[in-house]
């Protein structure tokens, strides 16, 4: 048994830097779905921040929107809303196949610009919860590219 026995079954795990209250313009970098070590299904969107009203998440940093997919919650509805906005389609046009496609290796939403508003709420149990609401980015492609260049320090 060598030092790296079992590496073929290992997966890399990043601890996300999550959205904090504020208003943002973001570029979607990657979408992913999976199961946590605690056996909770999840969906996440990793984003690069292009504009920010909160100095805790400055321009150029990354933030992750993480959704635990728990039965009898608004999780699937929130994901459906995100996919519809990012694809510029009606929510009725989002189904399980289109949801699978956005997290596939094709990553069709990567590179999409969106507006995000994060607000803190209390759950029924009294815990803090950051709700992220999504909107289509309405600026021009040229404006978005300037924001991206600024975020990347170019």
PDB file of N, CA and C in Angstrom, residues 26-133:
ATOM      1  N   UNK A  26     -22.180  39.768 -11.658  1.00  0.00           N
ATOM      2  CA  UNK A  26     -21.276  38.630 -11.637  1.00  0.00           C
ATOM      3  C   UNK A  26     -21.193  37.974 -13.012  1.00  0.00           C
ATOM      4  N   UNK A  27     -20.106  37.252 -13.198  1.00  0.00           N
ATOM      5  CA  UNK A  27     -19.958  36.360 -14.342  1.00  0.00           C
ATOM      6  C   UNK A  27     -20.006  34.940 -13.785  1.00  0.00           C
ATOM      7  N   UNK A  28     -20.878  34.116 -14.334  1.00  0.00           N
ATOM      8  CA  UNK A  28     -20.956  32.725 -13.898  1.00  0.00           C
ATOM      9  C   UNK A  28     -19.728  31.995 -14.444  1.00  0.00           C
ATOM     10  N   UNK A  29     -18.990  31.361 -13.550  1.00  0.00           N
ATOM     11  CA  UNK A  29     -17.791  30.620 -13.949  1.00  0.00           C
ATOM     12  C   UNK A  29     -18.065  29.126 -14.115  1.00  0.00           C
ATOM     13  N   UNK A  30     -18.854  28.572 -13.196  1.00  0.00           N
ATOM     14  CA  UNK A  30     -19.072  27.128 -13.210  1.00  0.00           C
ATOM     15  C   UNK A  30     -20.323  26.797 -12.413  1.00  0.00           C
ATOM     16  N   UNK A  31     -21.068  25.822 -12.894  1.00  0.00           N
ATOM     17  CA  UNK A  31     -22.208  25.275 -12.163  1.00  0.00           C
ATOM     18  C   UNK A  31     -21.905  23.815 -11.845  1.00  0.00           C
ATOM     19  N   UNK A  32     -22.344  23.393 -10.681  1.00  0.00           N
ATOM     20  CA  UNK A  32     -22.056  22.031 -10.261  1.00  0.00           C
ATOM     21  C   UNK A  32     -23.206  21.509  -9.415  1.00  0.00           C
ATOM     22  N   UNK A  33     -23.423  20.218  -9.496  1.00  0.00           N
ATOM     23  CA  UNK A  33     -24.385  19.545  -8.621  1.00  0.00           C
ATOM     24  C   UNK A  33     -23.702  18.306  -8.081  1.00  0.00           C
ATOM     25  N   UNK A  34     -24.106  17.885  -6.897  1.00  0.00           N
ATOM     26  CA  UNK A  34     -23.503  16.702  -6.310  1.00  0.00           C
ATOM     27  C   UNK A  34     -24.123  16.384  -4.972  1.00  0.00           C
ATOM     28  N   UNK A  35     -23.385  15.628  -4.176  1.00  0.00           N
ATOM     29  CA  UNK A  35     -23.827  15.227  -2.849  1.00  0.00           C
ATOM     30  C   UNK A  35     -22.702  15.507  -1.874  1.00  0.00           C
ATOM     31  N   UNK A  36     -23.034  16.125  -0.752  1.00  0.00           N
ATOM     32  CA  UNK A  36     -22.027  16.432   0.270  1.00  0.00           C
ATOM     33  C   UNK A  36     -21.648  15.158   1.028  1.00  0.00           C
ATOM     34  N   UNK A  37     -20.620  15.283   1.839  1.00  0.00           N
ATOM     35  CA  UNK A  37     -20.213  14.153   2.687  1.00  0.00           C
ATOM     36  C   UNK A  37     -21.330  13.742   3.644  1.00  0.00           C
ATOM     37  N   UNK A  38     -22.202  14.696   3.976  1.00  0.00           N
ATOM     38  CA  UNK A  38     -23.323  14.396   4.865  1.00  0.00           C
ATOM     39  C   UNK A  38     -24.533  13.870   4.093  1.00  0.00           C
ATOM     40  N   UNK A  39     -24.307  13.548   2.803  1.00  0.00           N
ATOM     41  CA  UNK A  39     -25.341  12.947   1.941  1.00  0.00           C
ATOM     42  C   UNK A  39     -26.492  13.893   1.636  1.00  0.00           C
ATOM     43  N   UNK A  40     -26.175  15.189   1.519  1.00  0.00           N
ATOM     44  CA  UNK A  40     -27.174  16.186   1.135  1.00  0.00           C
ATOM     45  C   UNK A  40     -26.875  16.601  -0.301  1.00  0.00           C
ATOM     46  N   UNK A  41     -27.871  16.483  -1.167  1.00  0.00           N
ATOM     47  CA  UNK A  41     -27.709  16.910  -2.557  1.00  0.00           C
ATOM     48  C   UNK A  41     -27.575  18.424  -2.603  1.00  0.00           C
ATOM     49  N   UNK A  42     -26.786  18.918  -3.579  1.00  0.00           N
ATOM     50  CA  UNK A  42     -26.586  20.356  -3.690  1.00  0.00           C
ATOM     51  C   UNK A  42     -26.451  20.789  -5.139  1.00  0.00           C
ATOM     52  N   UNK A  43     -26.631  22.084  -5.333  1.00  0.00           N
ATOM     53  CA  UNK A  43     -26.390  22.786  -6.594  1.00  0.00           C
ATOM     54  C   UNK A  43     -25.577  24.010  -6.212  1.00  0.00           C
ATOM     55  N   UNK A  44     -24.567  24.336  -7.022  1.00  0.00           N
ATOM     56  CA  UNK A  44     -23.830  25.560  -6.732  1.00  0.00           C
ATOM     57  C   UNK A  44     -23.465  26.285  -8.008  1.00  0.00           C
ATOM     58  N   UNK A  45     -23.363  27.596  -7.867  1.00  0.00           N
ATOM     59  CA  UNK A  45     -22.903  28.471  -8.941  1.00  0.00           C
ATOM     60  C   UNK A  45     -21.697  29.230  -8.419  1.00  0.00           C
ATOM     61  N   UNK A  46     -20.557  29.023  -9.077  1.00  0.00           N
ATOM     62  CA  UNK A  46     -19.358  29.775  -8.731  1.00  0.00           C
ATOM     63  C   UNK A  46     -19.294  30.984  -9.650  1.00  0.00           C
ATOM     64  N   UNK A  47     -19.130  32.155  -9.065  1.00  0.00           N
ATOM     65  CA  UNK A  47     -19.187  33.409  -9.817  1.00  0.00           C
ATOM     66  C   UNK A  47     -17.960  34.281  -9.549  1.00  0.00           C
ATOM     67  N   UNK A  48     -17.589  35.063 -10.553  1.00  0.00           N
ATOM     68  CA  UNK A  48     -16.572  36.113 -10.368  1.00  0.00           C
ATOM     69  C   UNK A  48     -17.334  37.425 -10.198  1.00  0.00           C
ATOM     70  N   UNK A  49     -16.973  38.175  -9.190  1.00  0.00           N
ATOM     71  CA  UNK A  49     -17.658  39.435  -8.915  1.00  0.00           C
ATOM     72  C   UNK A  49     -17.065  40.545  -9.780  1.00  0.00           C
ATOM     73  N   UNK A  50     -17.941  41.199 -10.561  1.00  0.00           N
ATOM     74  CA  UNK A  50     -17.536  42.272 -11.466  1.00  0.00           C
ATOM     75  C   UNK A  50     -17.888  43.643 -10.923  1.00  0.00           C
ATOM     76  N   UNK A  51     -18.955  43.719 -10.135  1.00  0.00           N
ATOM     77  CA  UNK A  51     -19.336  44.936  -9.403  1.00  0.00           C
ATOM     78  C   UNK A  51     -19.848  44.479  -8.051  1.00  0.00           C
ATOM     79  N   UNK A  52     -19.568  45.286  -7.015  1.00  0.00           N
ATOM     80  CA  UNK A  52     -19.980  44.899  -5.679  1.00  0.00           C
ATOM     81  C   UNK A  52     -20.268  46.129  -4.830  1.00  0.00           C
ATOM     82  N   UNK A  53     -21.332  46.031  -4.028  1.00  0.00           N
ATOM     83  CA  UNK A  53     -21.629  47.096  -3.065  1.00  0.00           C
ATOM     84  C   UNK A  53     -21.102  46.744  -1.677  1.00  0.00           C
ATOM     85  N   UNK A  54     -20.476  45.570  -1.529  1.00  0.00           N
ATOM     86  CA  UNK A  54     -19.992  45.132  -0.226  1.00  0.00           C
ATOM     87  C   UNK A  54     -18.477  44.906  -0.284  1.00  0.00           C
ATOM     88  N   UNK A  55     -17.707  45.667   0.502  1.00  0.00           N
ATOM     89  CA  UNK A  55     -16.244  45.525   0.473  1.00  0.00           C
ATOM     90  C   UNK A  55     -15.745  44.148   0.927  1.00  0.00           C
ATOM     91  N   UNK A  56     -16.600  43.359   1.576  1.00  0.00           N
ATOM     92  CA  UNK A  56     -16.201  41.996   1.947  1.00  0.00           C
ATOM     93  C   UNK A  56     -16.082  41.088   0.728  1.00  0.00           C
ATOM     94  N   UNK A  57     -16.725  41.468  -0.362  1.00  0.00           N
ATOM     95  CA  UNK A  57     -16.663  40.717  -1.616  1.00  0.00           C
ATOM     96  C   UNK A  57     -16.282  41.709  -2.721  1.00  0.00           C
ATOM     97  N   UNK A  58     -14.979  42.039  -2.788  1.00  0.00           N
ATOM     98  CA  UNK A  58     -14.538  43.061  -3.744  1.00  0.00           C
ATOM     99  C   UNK A  58     -14.563  42.577  -5.196  1.00  0.00           C
ATOM    100  N   UNK A  59     -14.509  43.524  -6.093  1.00  0.00           N
ATOM    101  CA  UNK A  59     -14.423  43.233  -7.521  1.00  0.00           C
ATOM    102  C   UNK A  59     -13.209  42.339  -7.754  1.00  0.00           C
ATOM    103  N   UNK A  60     -13.407  41.306  -8.549  1.00  0.00           N
ATOM    104  CA  UNK A  60     -12.338  40.369  -8.866  1.00  0.00           C
ATOM    105  C   UNK A  60     -12.344  39.124  -8.004  1.00  0.00           C
ATOM    106  N   UNK A  61     -13.025  39.175  -6.858  1.00  0.00           N
ATOM    107  CA  UNK A  61     -13.080  37.989  -5.996  1.00  0.00           C
ATOM    108  C   UNK A  61     -14.163  37.033  -6.519  1.00  0.00           C
ATOM    109  N   UNK A  62     -14.202  35.857  -5.944  1.00  0.00           N
ATOM    110  CA  UNK A  62     -15.210  34.869  -6.316  1.00  0.00           C
ATOM    111  C   UNK A  62     -16.184  34.684  -5.165  1.00  0.00           C
ATOM    112  N   UNK A  63     -17.404  34.351  -5.520  1.00  0.00           N
ATOM    113  CA  UNK A  63     -18.421  34.015  -4.525  1.00  0.00           C
ATOM    114  C   UNK A  63     -19.229  32.845  -5.055  1.00  0.00           C
ATOM    115  N   UNK A  64     -19.674  32.011  -4.145  1.00  0.00           N
ATOM    116  CA  UNK A  64     -20.434  30.817  -4.500  1.00  0.00           C
ATOM    117  C   UNK A  64     -21.844  30.912  -3.951  1.00  0.00           C
ATOM    118  N   UNK A  65     -22.799  30.592  -4.812  1.00  0.00           N
ATOM    119  CA  UNK A  65     -24.186  30.423  -4.383  1.00  0.00           C
ATOM    120  C   UNK A  65     -24.384  28.927  -4.202  1.00  0.00           C
ATOM    121  N   UNK A  66     -24.629  28.497  -2.979  1.00  0.00           N
ATOM    122  CA  UNK A  66     -24.763  27.083  -2.644  1.00  0.00           C
ATOM    123  C   UNK A  66     -26.188  26.817  -2.212  1.00  0.00           C
ATOM    124  N   UNK A  67     -26.821  25.822  -2.839  1.00  0.00           N
ATOM    125  CA  UNK A  67     -28.201  25.475  -2.510  1.00  0.00           C
ATOM    126  C   UNK A  67     -28.247  24.016  -2.076  1.00  0.00           C
ATOM    127  N   UNK A  68     -28.633  23.779  -0.834  1.00  0.00           N
ATOM    128  CA  UNK A  68     -28.869  22.410  -0.363  1.00  0.00           C
ATOM    129  C   UNK A  68     -30.238  21.984  -0.873  1.00  0.00           C
ATOM    130  N   UNK A  69     -30.276  20.879  -1.578  1.00  0.00           N
ATOM    131  CA  UNK A  69     -31.545  20.405  -2.154  1.00  0.00           C
ATOM    132  C   UNK A  69     -32.197  19.475  -1.142  1.00  0.00           C
ATOM    133  N   UNK A  70     -33.065  20.071  -0.352  1.00  0.00           N
ATOM    134  CA  UNK A  70     -33.748  19.365   0.729  1.00  0.00           C
ATOM    135  C   UNK A  70     -35.234  19.310   0.386  1.00  0.00           C
ATOM    136  N   UNK A  71     -35.855  18.114   0.474  1.00  0.00           N
ATOM    137  CA  UNK A  71     -37.288  18.008   0.155  1.00  0.00           C
ATOM    138  C   UNK A  71     -38.136  19.003   0.950  1.00  0.00           C
ATOM    139  N   UNK A  72     -39.209  19.426   0.332  1.00  0.00           N
ATOM    140  CA  UNK A  72     -40.187  20.317   0.950  1.00  0.00           C
ATOM    141  C   UNK A  72     -39.609  21.681   1.314  1.00  0.00           C
ATOM    142  N   UNK A  73     -38.631  22.126   0.516  1.00  0.00           N
ATOM    143  CA  UNK A  73     -38.103  23.486   0.664  1.00  0.00           C
ATOM    144  C   UNK A  73     -38.209  24.166  -0.700  1.00  0.00           C
ATOM    145  N   UNK A  74     -37.807  25.406  -0.751  1.00  0.00           N
ATOM    146  CA  UNK A  74     -37.867  26.155  -2.010  1.00  0.00           C
ATOM    147  C   UNK A  74     -36.630  25.940  -2.873  1.00  0.00           C
ATOM    148  N   UNK A  75     -35.791  24.977  -2.527  1.00  0.00           N
ATOM    149  CA  UNK A  75     -34.519  24.786  -3.224  1.00  0.00           C
ATOM    150  C   UNK A  75     -34.690  24.591  -4.726  1.00  0.00           C
ATOM    151  N   UNK A  76     -35.507  23.640  -5.138  1.00  0.00           N
ATOM    152  CA  UNK A  76     -35.654  23.381  -6.573  1.00  0.00           C
ATOM    153  C   UNK A  76     -36.267  24.571  -7.304  1.00  0.00           C
ATOM    154  N   UNK A  77     -37.179  25.260  -6.659  1.00  0.00           N
ATOM    155  CA  UNK A  77     -37.757  26.463  -7.268  1.00  0.00           C
ATOM    156  C   UNK A  77     -36.722  27.552  -7.442  1.00  0.00           C
ATOM    157  N   UNK A  78     -35.836  27.703  -6.472  1.00  0.00           N
ATOM    158  CA  UNK A  78     -34.769  28.712  -6.570  1.00  0.00           C
ATOM    159  C   UNK A  78     -33.804  28.362  -7.689  1.00  0.00           C
ATOM    160  N   UNK A  79     -33.470  27.088  -7.816  1.00  0.00           N
ATOM    161  CA  UNK A  79     -32.571  26.648  -8.883  1.00  0.00           C
ATOM    162  C   UNK A  79     -33.237  26.845 -10.242  1.00  0.00           C
ATOM    163  N   UNK A  80     -34.501  26.492 -10.333  1.00  0.00           N
ATOM    164  CA  UNK A  80     -35.256  26.660 -11.582  1.00  0.00           C
ATOM    165  C   UNK A  80     -35.281  28.128 -11.998  1.00  0.00           C
ATOM    166  N   UNK A  81     -35.515  29.010 -11.036  1.00  0.00           N
ATOM    167  CA  UNK A  81     -35.531  30.444 -11.302  1.00  0.00           C
ATOM    168  C   UNK A  81     -34.162  30.911 -11.815  1.00  0.00           C
ATOM    169  N   UNK A  82     -33.081  30.465 -11.173  1.00  0.00           N
ATOM    170  CA  UNK A  82     -31.722  30.826 -11.597  1.00  0.00           C
ATOM    171  C   UNK A  82     -31.464  30.366 -13.033  1.00  0.00           C
ATOM    172  N   UNK A  83     -31.786  29.108 -13.326  1.00  0.00           N
ATOM    173  CA  UNK A  83     -31.536  28.565 -14.667  1.00  0.00           C
ATOM    174  C   UNK A  83     -32.339  29.333 -15.712  1.00  0.00           C
ATOM    175  N   UNK A  84     -33.596  29.649 -15.404  1.00  0.00           N
ATOM    176  CA  UNK A  84     -34.434  30.396 -16.349  1.00  0.00           C
ATOM    177  C   UNK A  84     -33.849  31.780 -16.619  1.00  0.00           C
ATOM    178  N   UNK A  85     -33.437  32.484 -15.572  1.00  0.00           N
ATOM    179  CA  UNK A  85     -32.873  33.829 -15.744  1.00  0.00           C
ATOM    180  C   UNK A  85     -31.561  33.751 -16.517  1.00  0.00           C
ATOM    181  N   UNK A  86     -30.697  32.825 -16.155  1.00  0.00           N
ATOM    182  CA  UNK A  86     -29.395  32.715 -16.823  1.00  0.00           C
ATOM    183  C   UNK A  86     -29.535  32.328 -18.293  1.00  0.00           C
ATOM    184  N   UNK A  87     -30.561  31.531 -18.613  1.00  0.00           N
ATOM    185  CA  UNK A  87     -30.788  31.120 -20.003  1.00  0.00           C
ATOM    186  C   UNK A  87     -31.725  32.053 -20.752  1.00  0.00           C
ATOM    187  N   UNK A  88     -32.273  33.056 -20.047  1.00  0.00           N
ATOM    188  CA  UNK A  88     -33.232  33.988 -20.640  1.00  0.00           C
ATOM    189  C   UNK A  88     -34.433  33.256 -21.241  1.00  0.00           C
ATOM    190  N   UNK A  89     -34.987  32.328 -20.437  1.00  0.00           N
ATOM    191  CA  UNK A  89     -36.180  31.592 -20.841  1.00  0.00           C
ATOM    192  C   UNK A  89     -37.211  31.680 -19.729  1.00  0.00           C
ATOM    193  N   UNK A  90     -38.422  31.289 -20.029  1.00  0.00           N
ATOM    194  CA  UNK A  90     -39.479  31.245 -19.031  1.00  0.00           C
ATOM    195  C   UNK A  90     -39.252  30.048 -18.116  1.00  0.00           C
ATOM    196  N   UNK A  91     -39.626  30.176 -16.860  1.00  0.00           N
ATOM    197  CA  UNK A  91     -39.450  29.078 -15.905  1.00  0.00           C
ATOM    198  C   UNK A  91     -40.144  27.797 -16.364  1.00  0.00           C
ATOM    199  N   UNK A  92     -41.256  27.916 -17.090  1.00  0.00           N
ATOM    200  CA  UNK A  92     -41.964  26.717 -17.542  1.00  0.00           C
ATOM    201  C   UNK A  92     -41.131  25.907 -18.531  1.00  0.00           C
ATOM    202  N   UNK A  93     -40.084  26.517 -19.092  1.00  0.00           N
ATOM    203  CA  UNK A  93     -39.221  25.826 -20.044  1.00  0.00           C
ATOM    204  C   UNK A  93     -38.034  25.131 -19.380  1.00  0.00           C
ATOM    205  N   UNK A  94     -37.940  25.201 -18.058  1.00  0.00           N
ATOM    206  CA  UNK A  94     -36.848  24.544 -17.327  1.00  0.00           C
ATOM    207  C   UNK A  94     -37.372  23.222 -16.772  1.00  0.00           C
ATOM    208  N   UNK A  95     -36.704  22.139 -17.160  1.00  0.00           N
ATOM    209  CA  UNK A  95     -37.075  20.821 -16.657  1.00  0.00           C
ATOM    210  C   UNK A  95     -35.825  20.100 -16.171  1.00  0.00           C
ATOM    211  N   UNK A  96     -36.005  18.857 -15.761  1.00  0.00           N
ATOM    212  CA  UNK A  96     -34.863  18.125 -15.211  1.00  0.00           C
ATOM    213  C   UNK A  96     -33.749  17.942 -16.233  1.00  0.00           C
ATOM    214  N   UNK A  97     -34.085  17.784 -17.520  1.00  0.00           N
ATOM    215  CA  UNK A  97     -33.049  17.621 -18.545  1.00  0.00           C
ATOM    216  C   UNK A  97     -32.238  18.901 -18.726  1.00  0.00           C
ATOM    217  N   UNK A  98     -32.904  20.052 -18.731  1.00  0.00           N
ATOM    218  CA  UNK A  98     -32.163  21.311 -18.883  1.00  0.00           C
ATOM    219  C   UNK A  98     -31.335  21.593 -17.628  1.00  0.00           C
ATOM    220  N   UNK A  99     -31.813  21.172 -16.468  1.00  0.00           N
ATOM    221  CA  UNK A  99     -31.037  21.343 -15.240  1.00  0.00           C
ATOM    222  C   UNK A  99     -29.788  20.456 -15.278  1.00  0.00           C
ATOM    223  N   UNK A 100     -29.931  19.232 -15.757  1.00  0.00           N
ATOM    224  CA  UNK A 100     -28.768  18.352 -15.893  1.00  0.00           C
ATOM    225  C   UNK A 100     -27.764  18.940 -16.879  1.00  0.00           C
ATOM    226  N   UNK A 101     -28.252  19.548 -17.947  1.00  0.00           N
ATOM    227  CA  UNK A 101     -27.367  20.102 -18.969  1.00  0.00           C
ATOM    228  C   UNK A 101     -26.509  21.242 -18.420  1.00  0.00           C
ATOM    229  N   UNK A 102     -27.078  22.108 -17.572  1.00  0.00           N
ATOM    230  CA  UNK A 102     -26.308  23.271 -17.099  1.00  0.00           C
ATOM    231  C   UNK A 102     -25.165  22.877 -16.177  1.00  0.00           C
ATOM    232  N   UNK A 103     -25.237  21.699 -15.551  1.00  0.00           N
ATOM    233  CA  UNK A 103     -24.147  21.247 -14.681  1.00  0.00           C
ATOM    234  C   UNK A 103     -23.246  20.230 -15.373  1.00  0.00           C
ATOM    235  N   UNK A 104     -23.507  19.976 -16.653  1.00  0.00           N
ATOM    236  CA  UNK A 104     -22.703  19.011 -17.402  1.00  0.00           C
ATOM    237  C   UNK A 104     -21.346  19.615 -17.756  1.00  0.00           C
ATOM    238  N   UNK A 105     -20.491  18.817 -18.346  1.00  0.00           N
ATOM    239  CA  UNK A 105     -19.175  19.294 -18.780  1.00  0.00           C
ATOM    240  C   UNK A 105     -19.288  20.419 -19.809  1.00  0.00           C
ATOM    241  N   UNK A 106     -20.407  20.496 -20.521  1.00  0.00           N
ATOM    242  CA  UNK A 106     -20.594  21.558 -21.533  1.00  0.00           C
ATOM    243  C   UNK A 106     -20.656  22.945 -20.895  1.00  0.00           C
ATOM    244  N   UNK A 107     -21.154  23.038 -19.660  1.00  0.00           N
ATOM    245  CA  UNK A 107     -21.242  24.302 -18.924  1.00  0.00           C
ATOM    246  C   UNK A 107     -21.816  25.442 -19.778  1.00  0.00           C
ATOM    247  N   UNK A 108     -23.031  25.284 -20.318  1.00  0.00           N
ATOM    248  CA  UNK A 108     -23.573  26.300 -21.225  1.00  0.00           C
ATOM    249  C   UNK A 108     -23.845  27.659 -20.587  1.00  0.00           C
ATOM    250  N   UNK A 109     -23.930  27.738 -19.276  1.00  0.00           N
ATOM    251  CA  UNK A 109     -24.199  29.027 -18.627  1.00  0.00           C
ATOM    252  C   UNK A 109     -22.898  29.745 -18.249  1.00  0.00           C
ATOM    253  N   UNK A 110     -21.780  29.037 -18.248  1.00  0.00           N
ATOM    254  CA  UNK A 110     -20.500  29.679 -17.933  1.00  0.00           C
ATOM    255  C   UNK A 110     -20.279  30.857 -18.869  1.00  0.00           C
ATOM    256  N   UNK A 111     -19.848  31.974 -18.307  1.00  0.00           N
ATOM    257  CA  UNK A 111     -19.638  33.187 -19.097  1.00  0.00           C
ATOM    258  C   UNK A 111     -20.830  34.117 -19.127  1.00  0.00           C
ATOM    259  N   UNK A 112     -21.956  33.689 -18.545  1.00  0.00           N
ATOM    260  CA  UNK A 112     -23.160  34.513 -18.503  1.00  0.00           C
ATOM    261  C   UNK A 112     -23.019  35.582 -17.421  1.00  0.00           C
ATOM    262  N   UNK A 113     -23.475  36.791 -17.715  1.00  0.00           N
ATOM    263  CA  UNK A 113     -23.445  37.899 -16.763  1.00  0.00           C
ATOM    264  C   UNK A 113     -24.825  38.045 -16.137  1.00  0.00           C
ATOM    265  N   UNK A 114     -24.855  38.179 -14.809  1.00  0.00           N
ATOM    266  CA  UNK A 114     -26.111  38.314 -14.071  1.00  0.00           C
ATOM    267  C   UNK A 114     -25.970  39.365 -12.982  1.00  0.00           C
ATOM    268  N   UNK A 115     -27.111  39.854 -12.518  1.00  0.00           N
ATOM    269  CA  UNK A 115     -27.154  40.694 -11.322  1.00  0.00           C
ATOM    270  C   UNK A 115     -27.607  39.802 -10.167  1.00  0.00           C
ATOM    271  N   UNK A 116     -26.992  40.002  -9.014  1.00  0.00           N
ATOM    272  CA  UNK A 116     -27.355  39.240  -7.821  1.00  0.00           C
ATOM    273  C   UNK A 116     -27.553  40.202  -6.666  1.00  0.00           C
ATOM    274  N   UNK A 117     -28.610  39.968  -5.902  1.00  0.00           N
ATOM    275  CA  UNK A 117     -28.861  40.726  -4.681  1.00  0.00           C
ATOM    276  C   UNK A 117     -28.944  39.732  -3.543  1.00  0.00           C
ATOM    277  N   UNK A 118     -28.038  39.878  -2.585  1.00  0.00           N
ATOM    278  CA  UNK A 118     -28.005  38.978  -1.430  1.00  0.00           C
ATOM    279  C   UNK A 118     -28.531  39.717  -0.202  1.00  0.00           C
ATOM    280  N   UNK A 119     -29.466  39.079   0.496  1.00  0.00           N
ATOM    281  CA  UNK A 119     -30.035  39.653   1.715  1.00  0.00           C
ATOM    282  C   UNK A 119     -30.086  38.585   2.800  1.00  0.00           C
ATOM    283  N   UNK A 120     -29.899  38.999   4.045  1.00  0.00           N
ATOM    284  CA  UNK A 120     -29.979  38.062   5.161  1.00  0.00           C
ATOM    285  C   UNK A 120     -31.409  37.956   5.648  1.00  0.00           C
ATOM    286  N   UNK A 121     -31.828  36.724   5.886  1.00  0.00           N
ATOM    287  CA  UNK A 121     -33.150  36.422   6.420  1.00  0.00           C
ATOM    288  C   UNK A 121     -32.986  35.461   7.588  1.00  0.00           C
ATOM    289  N   UNK A 122     -34.043  35.299   8.346  1.00  0.00           N
ATOM    290  CA  UNK A 122     -34.074  34.306   9.416  1.00  0.00           C
ATOM    291  C   UNK A 122     -34.915  33.119   8.942  1.00  0.00           C
ATOM    292  N   UNK A 123     -34.428  31.924   9.218  1.00  0.00           N
ATOM    293  CA  UNK A 123     -35.195  30.723   8.911  1.00  0.00           C
ATOM    294  C   UNK A 123     -36.269  30.533   9.975  1.00  0.00           C
ATOM    295  N   UNK A 124     -37.154  29.572   9.747  1.00  0.00           N
ATOM    296  CA  UNK A 124     -38.184  29.268  10.751  1.00  0.00           C
ATOM    297  C   UNK A 124     -37.554  28.873  12.081  1.00  0.00           C
ATOM    298  N   UNK A 125     -36.362  28.257  11.994  1.00  0.00           N
ATOM    299  CA  UNK A 125     -35.663  27.829  13.214  1.00  0.00           C
ATOM    300  C   UNK A 125     -34.879  28.966  13.857  1.00  0.00           C
ATOM    301  N   UNK A 126     -34.902  30.158  13.222  1.00  0.00           N
ATOM    302  CA  UNK A 126     -34.216  31.305  13.786  1.00  0.00           C
ATOM    303  C   UNK A 126     -32.768  31.446  13.367  1.00  0.00           C
ATOM    304  N   UNK A 127     -32.323  30.616  12.429  1.00  0.00           N
ATOM    305  CA  UNK A 127     -30.946  30.696  11.951  1.00  0.00           C
ATOM    306  C   UNK A 127     -30.820  31.726  10.835  1.00  0.00           C
ATOM    307  N   UNK A 128     -29.620  32.257  10.663  1.00  0.00           N
ATOM    308  CA  UNK A 128     -29.368  33.190   9.564  1.00  0.00           C
ATOM    309  C   UNK A 128     -29.304  32.433   8.249  1.00  0.00           C
ATOM    310  N   UNK A 129     -29.810  33.071   7.206  1.00  0.00           N
ATOM    311  CA  UNK A 129     -29.828  32.501   5.871  1.00  0.00           C
ATOM    312  C   UNK A 129     -29.638  33.644   4.885  1.00  0.00           C
ATOM    313  N   UNK A 130     -28.726  33.499   3.949  1.00  0.00           N
ATOM    314  CA  UNK A 130     -28.519  34.534   2.935  1.00  0.00           C
ATOM    315  C   UNK A 130     -29.242  34.125   1.665  1.00  0.00           C
ATOM    316  N   UNK A 131     -30.265  34.881   1.320  1.00  0.00           N
ATOM    317  CA  UNK A 131     -31.034  34.639   0.097  1.00  0.00           C
ATOM    318  C   UNK A 131     -30.411  35.444  -1.025  1.00  0.00           C
ATOM    319  N   UNK A 132     -30.168  34.785  -2.146  1.00  0.00           N
ATOM    320  CA  UNK A 132     -29.642  35.471  -3.318  1.00  0.00           C
ATOM    321  C   UNK A 132     -30.734  35.489  -4.374  1.00  0.00           C
ATOM    322  N   UNK A 133     -31.087  36.689  -4.825  1.00  0.00           N
ATOM    323  CA  UNK A 133     -32.062  36.866  -5.896  1.00  0.00           C
ATOM    324  C   UNK A 133     -31.298  37.224  -7.161  1.00  0.00           C
TER     325      UNK A 133
END
